[in-house]
Short mmCIF file of C-alpha atoms and ligand atoms in Angstrom, two decimals:
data_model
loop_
_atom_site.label_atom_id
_atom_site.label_comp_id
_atom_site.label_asym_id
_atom_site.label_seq_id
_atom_site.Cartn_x
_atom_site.Cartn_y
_atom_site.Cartn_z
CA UNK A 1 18.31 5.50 20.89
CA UNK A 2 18.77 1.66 21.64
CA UNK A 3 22.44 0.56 21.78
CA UNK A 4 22.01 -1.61 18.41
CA UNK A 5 20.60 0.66 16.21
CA UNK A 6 21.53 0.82 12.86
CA UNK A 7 22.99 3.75 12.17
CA UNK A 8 24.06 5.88 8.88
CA UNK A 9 26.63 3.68 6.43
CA UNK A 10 25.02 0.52 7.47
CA UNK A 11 22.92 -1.51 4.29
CA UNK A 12 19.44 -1.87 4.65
CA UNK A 13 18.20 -5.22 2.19
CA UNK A 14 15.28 -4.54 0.18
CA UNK A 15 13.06 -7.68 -1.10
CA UNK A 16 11.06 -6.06 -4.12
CA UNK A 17 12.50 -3.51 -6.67
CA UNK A 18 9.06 -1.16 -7.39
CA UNK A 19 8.35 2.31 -6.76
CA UNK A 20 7.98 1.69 -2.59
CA UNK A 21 11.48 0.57 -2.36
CA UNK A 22 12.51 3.61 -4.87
CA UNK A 23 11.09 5.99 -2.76
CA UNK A 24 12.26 4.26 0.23
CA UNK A 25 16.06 4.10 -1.47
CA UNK A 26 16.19 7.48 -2.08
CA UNK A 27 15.64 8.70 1.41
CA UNK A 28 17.54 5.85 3.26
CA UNK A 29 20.46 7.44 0.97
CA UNK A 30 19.81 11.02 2.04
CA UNK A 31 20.45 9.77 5.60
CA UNK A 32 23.29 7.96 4.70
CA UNK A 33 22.42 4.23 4.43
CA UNK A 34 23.64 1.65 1.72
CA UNK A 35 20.68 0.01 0.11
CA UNK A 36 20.76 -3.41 -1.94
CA UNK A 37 17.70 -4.43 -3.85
CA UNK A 38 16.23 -8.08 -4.84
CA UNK A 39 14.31 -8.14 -7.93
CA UNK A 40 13.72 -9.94 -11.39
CA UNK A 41 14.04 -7.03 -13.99
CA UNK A 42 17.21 -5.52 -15.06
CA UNK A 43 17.53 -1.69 -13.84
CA UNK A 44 14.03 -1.75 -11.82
CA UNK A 45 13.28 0.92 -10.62
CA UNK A 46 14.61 0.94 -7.05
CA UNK A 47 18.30 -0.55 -8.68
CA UNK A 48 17.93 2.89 -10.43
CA UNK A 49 19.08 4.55 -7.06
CA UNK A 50 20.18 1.74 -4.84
CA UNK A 51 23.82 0.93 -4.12
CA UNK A 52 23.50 -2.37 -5.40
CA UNK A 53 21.33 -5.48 -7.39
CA UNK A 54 20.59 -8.86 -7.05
CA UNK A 55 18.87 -9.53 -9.97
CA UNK A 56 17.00 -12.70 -9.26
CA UNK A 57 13.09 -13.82 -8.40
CA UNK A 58 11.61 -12.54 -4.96
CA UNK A 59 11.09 -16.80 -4.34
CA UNK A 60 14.72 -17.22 -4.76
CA UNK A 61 16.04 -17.93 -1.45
CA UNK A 62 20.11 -18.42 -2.54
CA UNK A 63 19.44 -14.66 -3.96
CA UNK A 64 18.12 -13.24 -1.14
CA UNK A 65 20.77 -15.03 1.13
CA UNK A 66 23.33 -12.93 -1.07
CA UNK A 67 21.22 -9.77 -0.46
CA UNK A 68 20.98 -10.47 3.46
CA UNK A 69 25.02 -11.48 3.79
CA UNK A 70 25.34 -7.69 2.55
CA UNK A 71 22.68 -6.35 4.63
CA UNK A 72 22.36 -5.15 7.86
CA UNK A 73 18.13 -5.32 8.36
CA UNK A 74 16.43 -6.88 5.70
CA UNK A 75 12.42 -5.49 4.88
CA UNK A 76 10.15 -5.52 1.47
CA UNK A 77 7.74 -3.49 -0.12
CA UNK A 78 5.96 -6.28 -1.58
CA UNK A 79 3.54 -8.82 -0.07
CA UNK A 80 4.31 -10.96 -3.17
CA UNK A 81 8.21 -12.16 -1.30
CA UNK A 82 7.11 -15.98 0.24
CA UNK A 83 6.99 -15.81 4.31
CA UNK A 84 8.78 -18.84 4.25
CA UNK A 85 11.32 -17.08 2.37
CA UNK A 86 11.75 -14.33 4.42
CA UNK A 87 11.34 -16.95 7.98
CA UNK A 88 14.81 -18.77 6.52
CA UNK A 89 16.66 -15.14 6.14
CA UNK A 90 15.70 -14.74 9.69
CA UNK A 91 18.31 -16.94 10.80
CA UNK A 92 20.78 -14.67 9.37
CA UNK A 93 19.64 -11.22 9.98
CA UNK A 94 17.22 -8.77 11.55
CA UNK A 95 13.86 -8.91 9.00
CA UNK A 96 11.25 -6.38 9.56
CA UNK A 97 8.94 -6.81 9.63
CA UNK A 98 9.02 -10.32 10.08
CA UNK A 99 8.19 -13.32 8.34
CA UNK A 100 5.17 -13.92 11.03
CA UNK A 101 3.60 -10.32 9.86
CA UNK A 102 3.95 -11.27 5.92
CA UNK A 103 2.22 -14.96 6.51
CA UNK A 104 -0.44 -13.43 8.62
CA UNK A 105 -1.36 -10.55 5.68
CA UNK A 106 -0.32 -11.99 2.48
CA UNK A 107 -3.19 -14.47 2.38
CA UNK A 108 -6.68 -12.42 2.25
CA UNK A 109 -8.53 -15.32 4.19
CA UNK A 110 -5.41 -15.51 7.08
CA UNK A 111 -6.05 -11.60 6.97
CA UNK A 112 -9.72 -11.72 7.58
CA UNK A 113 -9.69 -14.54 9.79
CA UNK A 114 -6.99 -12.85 12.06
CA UNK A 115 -9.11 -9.51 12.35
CA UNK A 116 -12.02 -11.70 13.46
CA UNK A 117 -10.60 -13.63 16.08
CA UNK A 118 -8.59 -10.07 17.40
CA UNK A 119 -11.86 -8.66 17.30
CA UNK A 120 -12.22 -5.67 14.41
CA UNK A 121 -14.69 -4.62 12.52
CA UNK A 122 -14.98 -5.72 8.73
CA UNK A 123 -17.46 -6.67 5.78
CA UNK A 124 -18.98 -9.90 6.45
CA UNK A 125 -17.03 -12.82 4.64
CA UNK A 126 -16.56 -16.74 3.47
CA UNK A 127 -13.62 -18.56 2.03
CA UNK A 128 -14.76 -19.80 -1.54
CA UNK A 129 -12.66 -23.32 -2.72
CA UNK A 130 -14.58 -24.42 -5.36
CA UNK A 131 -17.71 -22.54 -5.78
CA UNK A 132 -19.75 -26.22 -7.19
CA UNK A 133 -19.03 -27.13 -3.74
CA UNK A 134 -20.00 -23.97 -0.93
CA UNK A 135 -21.06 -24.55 2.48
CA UNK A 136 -23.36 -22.18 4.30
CA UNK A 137 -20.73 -19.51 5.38
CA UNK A 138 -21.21 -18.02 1.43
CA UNK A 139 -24.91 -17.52 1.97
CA UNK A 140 -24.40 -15.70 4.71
CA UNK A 141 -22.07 -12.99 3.42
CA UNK A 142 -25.67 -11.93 1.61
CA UNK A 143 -25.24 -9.62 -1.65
CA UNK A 144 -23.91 -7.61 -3.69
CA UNK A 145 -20.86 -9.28 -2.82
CA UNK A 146 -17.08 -9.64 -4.42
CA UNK A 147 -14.80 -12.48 -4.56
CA UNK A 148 -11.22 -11.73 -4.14
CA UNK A 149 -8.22 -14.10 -4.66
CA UNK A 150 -6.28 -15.03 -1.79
CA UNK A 151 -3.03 -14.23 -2.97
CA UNK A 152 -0.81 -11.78 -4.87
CA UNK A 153 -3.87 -9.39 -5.87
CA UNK A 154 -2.96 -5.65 -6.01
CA UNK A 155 -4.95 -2.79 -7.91
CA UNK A 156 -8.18 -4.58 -7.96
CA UNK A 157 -6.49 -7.47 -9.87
CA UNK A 158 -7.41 -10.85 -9.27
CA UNK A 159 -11.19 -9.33 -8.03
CA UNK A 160 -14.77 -9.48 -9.45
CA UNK A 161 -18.18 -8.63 -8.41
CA UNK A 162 -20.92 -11.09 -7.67
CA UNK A 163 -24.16 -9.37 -7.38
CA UNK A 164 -26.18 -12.34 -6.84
CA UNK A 165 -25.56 -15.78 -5.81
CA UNK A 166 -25.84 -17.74 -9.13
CA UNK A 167 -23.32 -15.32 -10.51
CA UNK A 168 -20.61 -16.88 -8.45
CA UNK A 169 -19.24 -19.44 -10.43
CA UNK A 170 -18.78 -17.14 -13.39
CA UNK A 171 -16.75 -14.52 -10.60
CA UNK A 172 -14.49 -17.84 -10.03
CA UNK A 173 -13.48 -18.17 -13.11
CA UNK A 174 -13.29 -14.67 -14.48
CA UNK A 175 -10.22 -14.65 -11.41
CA UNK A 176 -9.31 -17.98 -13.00
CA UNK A 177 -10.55 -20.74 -10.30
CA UNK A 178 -8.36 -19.93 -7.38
CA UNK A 179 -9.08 -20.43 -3.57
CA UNK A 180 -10.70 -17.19 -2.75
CA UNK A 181 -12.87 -14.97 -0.12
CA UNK A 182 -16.21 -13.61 -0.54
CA UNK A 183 -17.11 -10.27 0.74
CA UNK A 184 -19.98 -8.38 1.30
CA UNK A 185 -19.72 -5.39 -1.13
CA UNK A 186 -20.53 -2.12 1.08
CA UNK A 187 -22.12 0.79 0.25
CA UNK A 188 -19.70 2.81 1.79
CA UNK A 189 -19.68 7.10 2.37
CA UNK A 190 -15.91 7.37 2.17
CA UNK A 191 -12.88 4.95 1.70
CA UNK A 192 -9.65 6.38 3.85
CA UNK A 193 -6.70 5.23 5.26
CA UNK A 194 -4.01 5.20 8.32
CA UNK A 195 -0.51 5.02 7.41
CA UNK A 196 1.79 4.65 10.69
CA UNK A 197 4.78 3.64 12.13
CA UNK A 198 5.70 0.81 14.75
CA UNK A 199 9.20 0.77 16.29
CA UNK A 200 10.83 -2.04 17.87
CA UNK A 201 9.68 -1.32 21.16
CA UNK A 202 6.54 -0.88 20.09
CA UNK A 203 6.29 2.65 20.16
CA UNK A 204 3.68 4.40 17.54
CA UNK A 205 3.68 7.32 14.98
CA UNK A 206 0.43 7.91 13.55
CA UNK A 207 0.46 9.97 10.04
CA UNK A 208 -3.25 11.90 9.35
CA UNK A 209 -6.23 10.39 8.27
CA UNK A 210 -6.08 10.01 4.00
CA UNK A 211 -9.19 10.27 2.06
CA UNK A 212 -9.07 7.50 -0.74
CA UNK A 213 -10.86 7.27 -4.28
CA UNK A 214 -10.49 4.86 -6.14
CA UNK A 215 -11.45 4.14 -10.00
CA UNK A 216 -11.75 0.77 -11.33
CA UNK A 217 -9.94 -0.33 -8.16
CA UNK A 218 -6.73 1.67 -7.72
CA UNK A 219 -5.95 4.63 -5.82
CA UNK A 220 -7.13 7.76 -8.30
CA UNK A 221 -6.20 10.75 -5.52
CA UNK A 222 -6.07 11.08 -1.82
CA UNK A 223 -7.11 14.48 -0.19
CA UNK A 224 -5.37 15.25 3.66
CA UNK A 225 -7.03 16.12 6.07
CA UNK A 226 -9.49 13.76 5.41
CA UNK A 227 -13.28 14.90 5.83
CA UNK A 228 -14.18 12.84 8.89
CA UNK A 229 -15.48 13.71 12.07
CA UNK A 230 -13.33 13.65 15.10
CA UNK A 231 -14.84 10.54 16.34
CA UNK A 232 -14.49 8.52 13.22
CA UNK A 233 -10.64 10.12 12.91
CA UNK A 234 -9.97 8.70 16.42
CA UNK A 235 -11.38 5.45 15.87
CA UNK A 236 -9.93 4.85 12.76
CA UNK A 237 -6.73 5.79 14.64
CA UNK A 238 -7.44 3.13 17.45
CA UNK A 239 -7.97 -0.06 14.58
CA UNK A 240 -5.11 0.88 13.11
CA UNK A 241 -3.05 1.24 16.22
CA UNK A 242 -4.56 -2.04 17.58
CA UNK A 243 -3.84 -4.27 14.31
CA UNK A 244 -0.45 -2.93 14.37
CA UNK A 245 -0.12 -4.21 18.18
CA UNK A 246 -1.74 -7.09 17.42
CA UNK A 247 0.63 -8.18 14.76
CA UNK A 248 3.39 -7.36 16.47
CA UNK A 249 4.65 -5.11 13.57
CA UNK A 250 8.05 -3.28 12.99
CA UNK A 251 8.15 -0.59 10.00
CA UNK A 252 5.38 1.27 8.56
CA UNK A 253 1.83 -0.20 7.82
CA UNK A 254 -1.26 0.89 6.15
CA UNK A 255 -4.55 -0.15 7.07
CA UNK A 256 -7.55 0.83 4.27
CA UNK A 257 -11.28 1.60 5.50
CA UNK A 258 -14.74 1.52 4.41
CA UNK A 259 -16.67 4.54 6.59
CA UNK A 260 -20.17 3.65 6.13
CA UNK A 261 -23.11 5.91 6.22
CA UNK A 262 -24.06 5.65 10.42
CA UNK A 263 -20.25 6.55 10.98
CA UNK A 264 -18.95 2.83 11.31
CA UNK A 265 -15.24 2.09 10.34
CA UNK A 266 -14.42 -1.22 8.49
CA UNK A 267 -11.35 -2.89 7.92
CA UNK A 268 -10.50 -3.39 3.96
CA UNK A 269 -7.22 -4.35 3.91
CA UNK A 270 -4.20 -4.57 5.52
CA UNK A 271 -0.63 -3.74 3.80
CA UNK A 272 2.26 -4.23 6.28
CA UNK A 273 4.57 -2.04 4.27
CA UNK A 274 4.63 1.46 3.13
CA UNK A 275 1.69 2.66 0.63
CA UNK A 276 0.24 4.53 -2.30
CA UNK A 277 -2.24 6.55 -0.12
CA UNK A 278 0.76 7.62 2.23
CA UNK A 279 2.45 9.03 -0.79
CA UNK A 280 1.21 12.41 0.19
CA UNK A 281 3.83 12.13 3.36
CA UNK A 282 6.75 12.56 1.27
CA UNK A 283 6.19 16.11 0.09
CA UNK A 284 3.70 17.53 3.03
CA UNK A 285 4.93 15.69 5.76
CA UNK A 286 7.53 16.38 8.57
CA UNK A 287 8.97 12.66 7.95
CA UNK A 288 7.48 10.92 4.57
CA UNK A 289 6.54 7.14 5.55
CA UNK A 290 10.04 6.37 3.33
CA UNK A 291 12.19 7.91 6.23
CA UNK A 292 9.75 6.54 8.82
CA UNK A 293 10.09 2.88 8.03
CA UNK A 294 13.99 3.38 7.68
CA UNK A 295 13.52 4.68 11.07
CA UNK A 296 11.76 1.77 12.60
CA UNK A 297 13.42 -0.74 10.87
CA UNK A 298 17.10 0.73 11.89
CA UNK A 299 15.62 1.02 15.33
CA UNK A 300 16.34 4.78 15.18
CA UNK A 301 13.93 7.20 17.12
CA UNK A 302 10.52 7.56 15.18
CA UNK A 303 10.26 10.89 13.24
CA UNK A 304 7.45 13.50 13.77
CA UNK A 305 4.52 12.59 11.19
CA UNK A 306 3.15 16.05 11.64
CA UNK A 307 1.49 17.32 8.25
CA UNK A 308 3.45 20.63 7.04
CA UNK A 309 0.66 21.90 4.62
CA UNK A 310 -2.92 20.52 3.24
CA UNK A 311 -2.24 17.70 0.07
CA UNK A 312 -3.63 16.35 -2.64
CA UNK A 313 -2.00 13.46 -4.57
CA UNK A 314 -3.13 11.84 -8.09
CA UNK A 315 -1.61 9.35 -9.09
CA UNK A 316 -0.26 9.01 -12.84
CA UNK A 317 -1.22 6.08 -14.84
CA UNK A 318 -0.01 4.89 -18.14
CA UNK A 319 -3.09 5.50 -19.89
CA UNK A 320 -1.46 9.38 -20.12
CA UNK A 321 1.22 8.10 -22.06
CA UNK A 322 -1.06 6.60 -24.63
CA UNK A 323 -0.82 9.34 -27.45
CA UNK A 324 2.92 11.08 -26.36
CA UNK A 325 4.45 11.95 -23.81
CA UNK A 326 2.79 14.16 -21.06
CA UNK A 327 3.67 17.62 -21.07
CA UNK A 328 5.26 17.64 -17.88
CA UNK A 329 5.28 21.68 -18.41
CA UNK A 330 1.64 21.29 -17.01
CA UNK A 331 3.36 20.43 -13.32
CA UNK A 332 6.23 21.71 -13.32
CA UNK A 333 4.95 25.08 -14.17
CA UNK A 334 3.13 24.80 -10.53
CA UNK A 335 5.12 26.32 -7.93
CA UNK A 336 2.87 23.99 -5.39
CA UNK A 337 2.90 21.44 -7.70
CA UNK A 338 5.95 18.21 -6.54
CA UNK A 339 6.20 15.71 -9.63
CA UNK A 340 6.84 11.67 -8.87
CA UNK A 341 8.38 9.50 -12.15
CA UNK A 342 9.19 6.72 -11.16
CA UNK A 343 11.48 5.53 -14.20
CA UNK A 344 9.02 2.62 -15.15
CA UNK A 345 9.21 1.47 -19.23
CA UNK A 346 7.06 0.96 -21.01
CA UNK A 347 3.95 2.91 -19.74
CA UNK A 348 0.80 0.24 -19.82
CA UNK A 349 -2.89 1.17 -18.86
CA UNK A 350 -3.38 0.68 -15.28
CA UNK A 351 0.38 0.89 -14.50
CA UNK A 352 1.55 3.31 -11.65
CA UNK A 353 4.08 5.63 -13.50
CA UNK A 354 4.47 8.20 -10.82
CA UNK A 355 2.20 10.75 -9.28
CA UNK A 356 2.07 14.43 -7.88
CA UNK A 357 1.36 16.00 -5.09
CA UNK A 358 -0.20 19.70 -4.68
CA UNK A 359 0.16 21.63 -1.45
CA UNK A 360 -2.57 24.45 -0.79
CA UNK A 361 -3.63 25.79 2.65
CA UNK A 362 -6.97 25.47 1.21
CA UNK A 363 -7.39 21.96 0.78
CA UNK A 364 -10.19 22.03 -1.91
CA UNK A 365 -8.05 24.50 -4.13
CA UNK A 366 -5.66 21.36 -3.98
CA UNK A 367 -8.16 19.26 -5.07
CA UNK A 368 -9.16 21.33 -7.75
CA UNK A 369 -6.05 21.95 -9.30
CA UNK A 370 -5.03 18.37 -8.76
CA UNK A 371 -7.88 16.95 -11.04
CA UNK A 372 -7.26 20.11 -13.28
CA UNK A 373 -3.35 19.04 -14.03
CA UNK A 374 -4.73 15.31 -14.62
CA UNK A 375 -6.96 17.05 -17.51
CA UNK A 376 -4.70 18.97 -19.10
CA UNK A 377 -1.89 15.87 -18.94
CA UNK A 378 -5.10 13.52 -20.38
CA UNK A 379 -5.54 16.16 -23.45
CA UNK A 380 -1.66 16.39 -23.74
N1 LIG B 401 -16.16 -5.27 -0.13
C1 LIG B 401 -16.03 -4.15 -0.86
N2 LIG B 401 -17.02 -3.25 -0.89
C2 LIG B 401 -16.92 -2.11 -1.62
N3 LIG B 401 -15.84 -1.79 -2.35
C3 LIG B 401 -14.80 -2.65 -2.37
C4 LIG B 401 -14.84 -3.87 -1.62
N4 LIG B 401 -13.67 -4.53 -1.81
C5 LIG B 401 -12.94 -3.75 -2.64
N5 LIG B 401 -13.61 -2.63 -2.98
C6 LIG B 401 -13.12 -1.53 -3.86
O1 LIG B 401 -12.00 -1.98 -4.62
C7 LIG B 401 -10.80 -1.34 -4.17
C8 LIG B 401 -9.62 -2.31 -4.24
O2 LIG B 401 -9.90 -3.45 -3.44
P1 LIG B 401 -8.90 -4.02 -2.34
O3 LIG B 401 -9.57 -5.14 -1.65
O4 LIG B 401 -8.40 -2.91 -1.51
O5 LIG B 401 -7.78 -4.67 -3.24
P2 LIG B 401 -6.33 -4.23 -3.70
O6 LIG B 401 -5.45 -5.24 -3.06
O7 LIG B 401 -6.40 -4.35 -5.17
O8 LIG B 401 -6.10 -2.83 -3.20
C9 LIG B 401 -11.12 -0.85 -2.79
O9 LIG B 401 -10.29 0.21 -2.38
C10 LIG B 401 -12.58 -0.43 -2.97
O10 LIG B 401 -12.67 0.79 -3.67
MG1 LIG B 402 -6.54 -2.01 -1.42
#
């Protein structure tokens, strides 16, 4: 352990008050941290278990000088906190990660273009300014293609598909005339992910490889172990090792991937923060990525990321709450079954309410029974 580690009773800062920094709350307080939260809406959901609230903007820098003179290591589970916001609290306190990682990730095109020059594999791409106005670089991305915004998109928000070239201009404004990327769309076998941890020294934990689907752009379940070869499970392993080096990381990060059909990994996206599709750690994991990024953050010894049992997590969207309530019975009735609320109000469609996680040695039983408790919560 290094001799300035952060240990139990010191206050971790948290920039972002969603379900990441819940989850994140509630085990830095089972190891005996203090946790203070940043965020704009009365009783979020991580002030719901923290030790204390700033209630203020994630831009407002006074605010999160309040948090940080009560903190001990400031970190955030949102990409939407400014990097220059988070480079001023520097000067007062450990951040991690730091505001370098954030200004390197938070734009899509500083994202892209960073992968590029350190060398990893993606979709071919082209920043778009003003579509009336393209250079060459958009031809070549070649089509189907989608244009993303550079900032502050999250569950397929701020996104839309151009499946030929003259459609671009409509794609710019339907994301409402923002500088943007365009990216080749790929037909891709598989969508997974690598969740892992970087510590201070530089040390690595690397959780399994998570199978992703998606439906109309978020994260609908993810099945561990993921069905990958060895050689694809290995080099997805090695990109997301390397990007983590390469950005000089501290905490957890999550790095999405297109497999294609010849066995080629491709960098999506990079989130330098705990995720969604590592969810499944915190239930069928030794250390969930919560603990973990308390861990590396605190500069404590990395945790083992060993899985305990075969998962499958759905998440739960608002749409169940349309008509009542869901009968929770459904669930909790489920020995293997662990339920996630999150203590968000109101429910919306598309909103993240909470999700649940079913543990099966066989690991399409968990599947199976996973989609089957989404049914029966749908028809209430
Ligand atoms: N270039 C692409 N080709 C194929 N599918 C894509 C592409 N970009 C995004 N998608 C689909 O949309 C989902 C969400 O897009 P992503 O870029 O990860 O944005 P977000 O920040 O909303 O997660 C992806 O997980 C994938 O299913
Ligand atoms: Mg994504």
């Amino acid at each position: 352990m290094s001799a300035n580690a952060l240990l139990p009773g010191a206050t971790i800062g948290v920039l972002g008050g969603g379900q990441l920094g819940r989850m994140l709350a509630f085990e830095a307080k089972r190891m005996g941290y203090r946790v203070g939260v940043l965020d704009p809406t009365p009783n979020c959901v991580a002030a719901q278990v923290a030790d204390f609230h700033v209630q203020a903007p994630l831009d407002d820098l006074e605010a999160a000088k309040r948090l940080a003179e009560r903190s001990d290591v400031v970190t955030f589970e949102t990409e939407l906190v400014p990097a220059d916001l988070l480079a001023h609290l520097e000067n007062e306190v450990p951040v991690r990660p730091g505001a370098k990682v954030l200004r390197t990730i938070q734009d899509r095109l500083m994202q892209k273009e960073f992968l590029r020059r350190a060398g990893f594999p993606q979709a071919p791409f082209a920043p778009v300014h003003d579509p009336r106005e393209c250079d060459d670089a958009v031809g070549e991305v070649g089509f189907p293609a989608v244009l993303k915004g550079r900032r502050g998109g999250y569950d397929g928000k701020s996104q839309a598909r151009v499946p030929q070239p003259d459609a671009l201009g409509e794609a710019w404004r339907t994301i409402g005339q923002r500088p943007a990327v365009l990216e080749r769309f790929v037909q891709f076998r598989m969508e997974i992910s690598v969740v892992l941890a970087r510590g201070a020294q530089g040390e690595m934990k690397v959780y399994p490889v998570a199978e992703n689907v998606h439906r109309r752009h978020i994260l609908h379940t993810t099945r561990v172990p993921a069905r990958v070869s060895d050689r694809v499970r290995r080099e997805a392993e090695r990109l997301a090792c390397g990007i983590a080096e390469a950005l000089g990381h501290v905490g957890v990060i999550a790095v999405e991937m297109f497999v294609v059909d010849d066995g080629t990994v491709l960098i999506n996206e990079i989130a330098p923060r705990t995720h969604n599709s590592g969810h499944y750690t915190f239930g069928a994991c030794v250390t969930s990525q919560f603990e973990q990024h308390v861990r590396a953050i605190c500069g404590l010894p990395l945790g083992d990321p060993s899985l305990l049992s075969p998962v499958v997590m759905v998440n739960l969207l608002g749409d169940l709450w349309l008509q009542r309530t869901p009968p929770w019975e459904v669930v909790l009735s489920r020995p293997n079954a662990r339920l996630h609320l999150y203590g968000k109000a109101p429910p919306r469609p598309g909103r993240k309410m909470g999700h649940v996680l079913v543990l099966d040695d066989d690991v399409d039983r968990a599947h199976q029974e996973a989609e089957s408790i989404l049914r029966e919560l749908e028809q209430g």
